[in-house]
CSV table of C-alpha atoms in Angstrom, one decimal:
chain,number,residue,atom,x,y,z
S,272,UNK,CA,-42.5,-4.1,-0.3
S,273,UNK,CA,-44.8,-6.3,1.8
S,274,UNK,CA,-47.7,-5.9,-0.7
S,275,UNK,CA,-45.5,-7.0,-3.6
S,276,UNK,CA,-44.0,-9.9,-1.8
S,277,UNK,CA,-47.5,-11.1,-0.9
S,278,UNK,CA,-48.8,-10.7,-4.4
S,279,UNK,CA,-45.8,-12.5,-5.9
S,280,UNK,CA,-46.1,-15.3,-3.4
S,281,UNK,CA,-49.8,-15.7,-4.2
S,282,UNK,CA,-49.3,-15.7,-7.9
S,283,UNK,CA,-46.4,-18.1,-7.6
S,284,UNK,CA,-48.6,-20.4,-5.5
S,285,UNK,CA,-51.5,-20.2,-8.0
S,286,UNK,CA,-49.2,-20.8,-11.0
S,287,UNK,CA,-47.8,-23.9,-9.3
S,288,UNK,CA,-51.4,-25.1,-8.5
S,289,UNK,CA,-52.3,-24.6,-12.1
S,290,UNK,CA,-49.2,-26.4,-13.4
S,291,UNK,CA,-49.2,-29.3,-10.9
S,292,UNK,CA,-51.8,-31.6,-12.5
S,293,UNK,CA,-50.3,-31.1,-15.9
S,294,UNK,CA,-46.6,-31.5,-14.8
S,295,UNK,CA,-46.9,-34.0,-12.0
S,296,UNK,CA,-49.6,-36.5,-12.9
S,297,UNK,CA,-48.6,-37.9,-9.4
S,298,UNK,CA,-45.8,-40.0,-10.8
S,299,UNK,CA,-42.8,-37.8,-11.5
S,300,UNK,CA,-40.5,-37.3,-8.5
S,301,UNK,CA,-38.6,-34.3,-9.9
S,302,UNK,CA,-41.8,-32.3,-10.7
S,303,UNK,CA,-43.3,-33.2,-7.4
S,304,UNK,CA,-40.3,-31.9,-5.5
S,305,UNK,CA,-40.2,-28.8,-7.7
S,306,UNK,CA,-43.9,-28.2,-7.0
S,307,UNK,CA,-43.2,-28.4,-3.2
S,308,UNK,CA,-40.2,-26.1,-3.6
S,309,UNK,CA,-42.3,-23.5,-5.4
S,310,UNK,CA,-45.1,-23.7,-2.8
S,311,UNK,CA,-42.4,-23.4,0.0
S,312,UNK,CA,-41.0,-20.3,-1.7
S,313,UNK,CA,-44.5,-18.8,-2.0
S,314,UNK,CA,-45.2,-19.6,1.7
S,315,UNK,CA,-41.9,-18.0,2.6
S,316,UNK,CA,-42.7,-14.8,0.6
S,317,UNK,CA,-46.2,-14.6,2.1
S,318,UNK,CA,-44.8,-15.2,5.6
S,319,UNK,CA,-42.2,-12.4,5.1
S,320,UNK,CA,-44.9,-10.1,3.9
S,321,UNK,CA,-47.0,-10.9,6.9
S,322,UNK,CA,-44.1,-10.4,9.2
S,323,UNK,CA,-43.4,-7.0,7.6
S,324,UNK,CA,-47.1,-6.0,8.1
S,325,UNK,CA,-47.0,-7.5,11.6
S,326,UNK,CA,-49.6,-10.1,10.8
S,327,UNK,CA,-49.7,-13.8,11.3
S,328,UNK,CA,-50.0,-16.8,9.0
S,329,UNK,CA,-53.5,-18.0,9.6
S,330,UNK,CA,-54.1,-21.7,10.1
S,331,UNK,CA,-57.2,-22.6,8.0
S,332,UNK,CA,-59.6,-25.2,9.3
S,333,UNK,CA,-59.3,-27.0,5.9
S,334,UNK,CA,-55.6,-27.4,6.6
S,335,UNK,CA,-56.2,-29.6,9.7
S,336,UNK,CA,-57.2,-32.8,7.7
S,337,UNK,CA,-54.3,-32.1,5.3
S,338,UNK,CA,-51.9,-31.9,8.2
S,339,UNK,CA,-53.4,-35.1,9.7
S,340,UNK,CA,-52.8,-36.9,6.4
S,341,UNK,CA,-49.3,-35.6,6.3
S,342,UNK,CA,-48.6,-37.0,9.8
S,343,UNK,CA,-50.1,-40.4,8.8
S,344,UNK,CA,-47.8,-40.5,5.7
S,345,UNK,CA,-44.7,-39.6,7.7
S,346,UNK,CA,-45.6,-42.1,10.4
S,347,UNK,CA,-45.6,-44.8,7.7
S,348,UNK,CA,-42.0,-44.0,7.0
S,349,UNK,CA,-40.7,-44.5,10.5
S,350,UNK,CA,-38.9,-47.7,11.3
S,351,UNK,CA,-40.9,-49.6,14.0
S,352,UNK,CA,-40.5,-52.8,15.9
S,353,UNK,CA,-41.7,-55.8,13.9
S,354,UNK,CA,-44.3,-56.8,16.5
S,355,UNK,CA,-45.8,-53.4,16.5
S,356,UNK,CA,-46.0,-53.4,12.7
S,357,UNK,CA,-47.7,-56.8,12.8
S,358,UNK,CA,-50.4,-55.4,15.1
S,359,UNK,CA,-50.9,-52.3,12.9
S,360,UNK,CA,-50.5,-53.8,9.4
S,361,UNK,CA,-50.5,-57.6,9.4
S,362,UNK,CA,-50.2,-57.9,5.6
S,363,UNK,CA,-47.2,-55.6,5.6
S,364,UNK,CA,-45.5,-57.7,8.3
S,365,UNK,CA,-46.3,-60.9,6.4
S,366,UNK,CA,-44.8,-59.4,3.2
S,367,UNK,CA,-41.6,-58.5,4.9
S,368,UNK,CA,-41.4,-62.0,6.6
S,369,UNK,CA,-42.2,-63.8,3.3
S,370,UNK,CA,-39.6,-61.8,1.4
S,371,UNK,CA,-36.9,-62.4,4.1
S,372,UNK,CA,-37.8,-66.2,4.0
S,373,UNK,CA,-37.5,-66.3,0.2
S,374,UNK,CA,-34.2,-64.6,0.3
S,375,UNK,CA,-33.0,-66.9,3.1
S,376,UNK,CA,-32.6,-64.1,5.5
S,377,UNK,CA,-33.7,-63.6,9.1
S,378,UNK,CA,-36.9,-61.7,9.4
S,379,UNK,CA,-36.2,-58.0,10.1
S,380,UNK,CA,-36.6,-56.7,13.6
S,381,UNK,CA,-37.7,-53.2,12.5
S,382,UNK,CA,-39.7,-52.2,9.4
S,383,UNK,CA,-41.8,-49.4,8.1
S,384,UNK,CA,-45.5,-49.7,7.5
S,385,UNK,CA,-45.0,-48.5,3.9
S,386,UNK,CA,-43.8,-51.1,1.5
S,387,UNK,CA,-42.7,-48.5,-1.0
S,388,UNK,CA,-41.0,-45.7,1.0
S,389,UNK,CA,-40.0,-43.7,-2.0
S,390,UNK,CA,-43.6,-43.5,-3.2
S,391,UNK,CA,-44.9,-42.7,0.3
S,392,UNK,CA,-42.2,-39.9,0.6
S,393,UNK,CA,-43.3,-38.4,-2.7
S,394,UNK,CA,-46.9,-38.4,-1.7
S,395,UNK,CA,-45.9,-36.8,1.6
S,396,UNK,CA,-44.0,-34.1,-0.2
S,397,UNK,CA,-47.0,-33.5,-2.5
S,398,UNK,CA,-49.3,-33.3,0.6
S,399,UNK,CA,-46.9,-30.8,2.1
S,400,UNK,CA,-47.1,-28.7,-1.1
S,401,UNK,CA,-51.0,-28.8,-0.8
S,402,UNK,CA,-50.7,-27.7,2.9
S,403,UNK,CA,-48.4,-24.8,2.0
S,404,UNK,CA,-50.7,-23.7,-0.8
S,405,UNK,CA,-53.7,-23.7,1.6
S,406,UNK,CA,-51.7,-21.6,4.1
S,407,UNK,CA,-50.6,-19.2,1.4
S,408,UNK,CA,-54.0,-18.7,-0.1
S,409,UNK,CA,-55.8,-18.7,3.2
S,410,UNK,CA,-53.5,-16.0,4.6
S,411,UNK,CA,-53.4,-13.8,1.5
S,412,UNK,CA,-56.7,-14.0,-0.3
S,413,UNK,CA,-59.3,-12.0,1.6
S,414,UNK,CA,-62.7,-11.5,0.2
S,415,UNK,CA,-65.0,-13.7,-1.9
S,416,UNK,CA,-63.9,-12.2,-5.2
S,417,UNK,CA,-60.2,-13.2,-4.7
S,418,UNK,CA,-61.2,-16.7,-3.6
S,419,UNK,CA,-63.4,-17.1,-6.7
S,420,UNK,CA,-60.5,-16.1,-8.9
S,421,UNK,CA,-58.2,-18.7,-7.3
S,422,UNK,CA,-60.9,-21.4,-7.5
S,423,UNK,CA,-61.5,-20.6,-11.2
S,424,UNK,CA,-57.8,-21.0,-11.9
S,425,UNK,CA,-57.8,-24.3,-10.1
S,426,UNK,CA,-60.9,-25.5,-11.8
S,427,UNK,CA,-59.4,-24.6,-15.2
S,428,UNK,CA,-56.3,-26.7,-14.5
S,429,UNK,CA,-58.3,-30.0,-14.4
S,430,UNK,CA,-59.8,-29.8,-17.9
S,431,UNK,CA,-56.5,-28.6,-19.3
S,432,UNK,CA,-54.8,-31.7,-17.8
S,433,UNK,CA,-57.6,-33.9,-19.3
S,434,UNK,CA,-57.2,-32.4,-22.7
S,435,UNK,CA,-53.4,-32.9,-22.5
S,436,UNK,CA,-54.0,-36.5,-21.4
S,437,UNK,CA,-56.3,-37.2,-24.4
S,438,UNK,CA,-53.8,-35.6,-26.8
S,439,UNK,CA,-51.0,-37.8,-25.3
S,440,UNK,CA,-53.2,-40.9,-25.7
S,441,UNK,CA,-54.2,-40.0,-29.2
S,442,UNK,CA,-50.6,-39.4,-30.3
S,443,UNK,CA,-49.1,-42.2,-28.4
S,444,UNK,CA,-46.7,-40.0,-26.5
S,445,UNK,CA,-45.9,-40.4,-22.8
């Protein structure tokens, strides 16, 4: 059972990685959330398989910068005192102050560093999906041959996305 759970989790993750550049294009919220949900399901399956085999999910060194970026993105979404935001991001503070002035409102006492919290949240969800994919593949793919297969699939996804983009541009569809 553990072997099949692990295999299904890996193939689910790889399929999602292949489909992500085609489906997401980094602008669609629904497909971004679906990609993260699929990666989360794949991670859950691989974690269950690892637990059944009495193994651990291995933290990959490449996951550390991804985790750091995720923390930075989530920090940008936290409401912070206006003075603190002014010291971290003066342009953001000025934007909030100017907008409040134009609307005839008092300047906000708390604000986020992100001016577009929905876009930042979407990027954080997509970064979380990347982190989950790294954990799934790093835990499950052992050996150079398996890693080459996964990389080949990822490398094929890029040109497929480009071809689809050219076809959309040529036909005028969005």
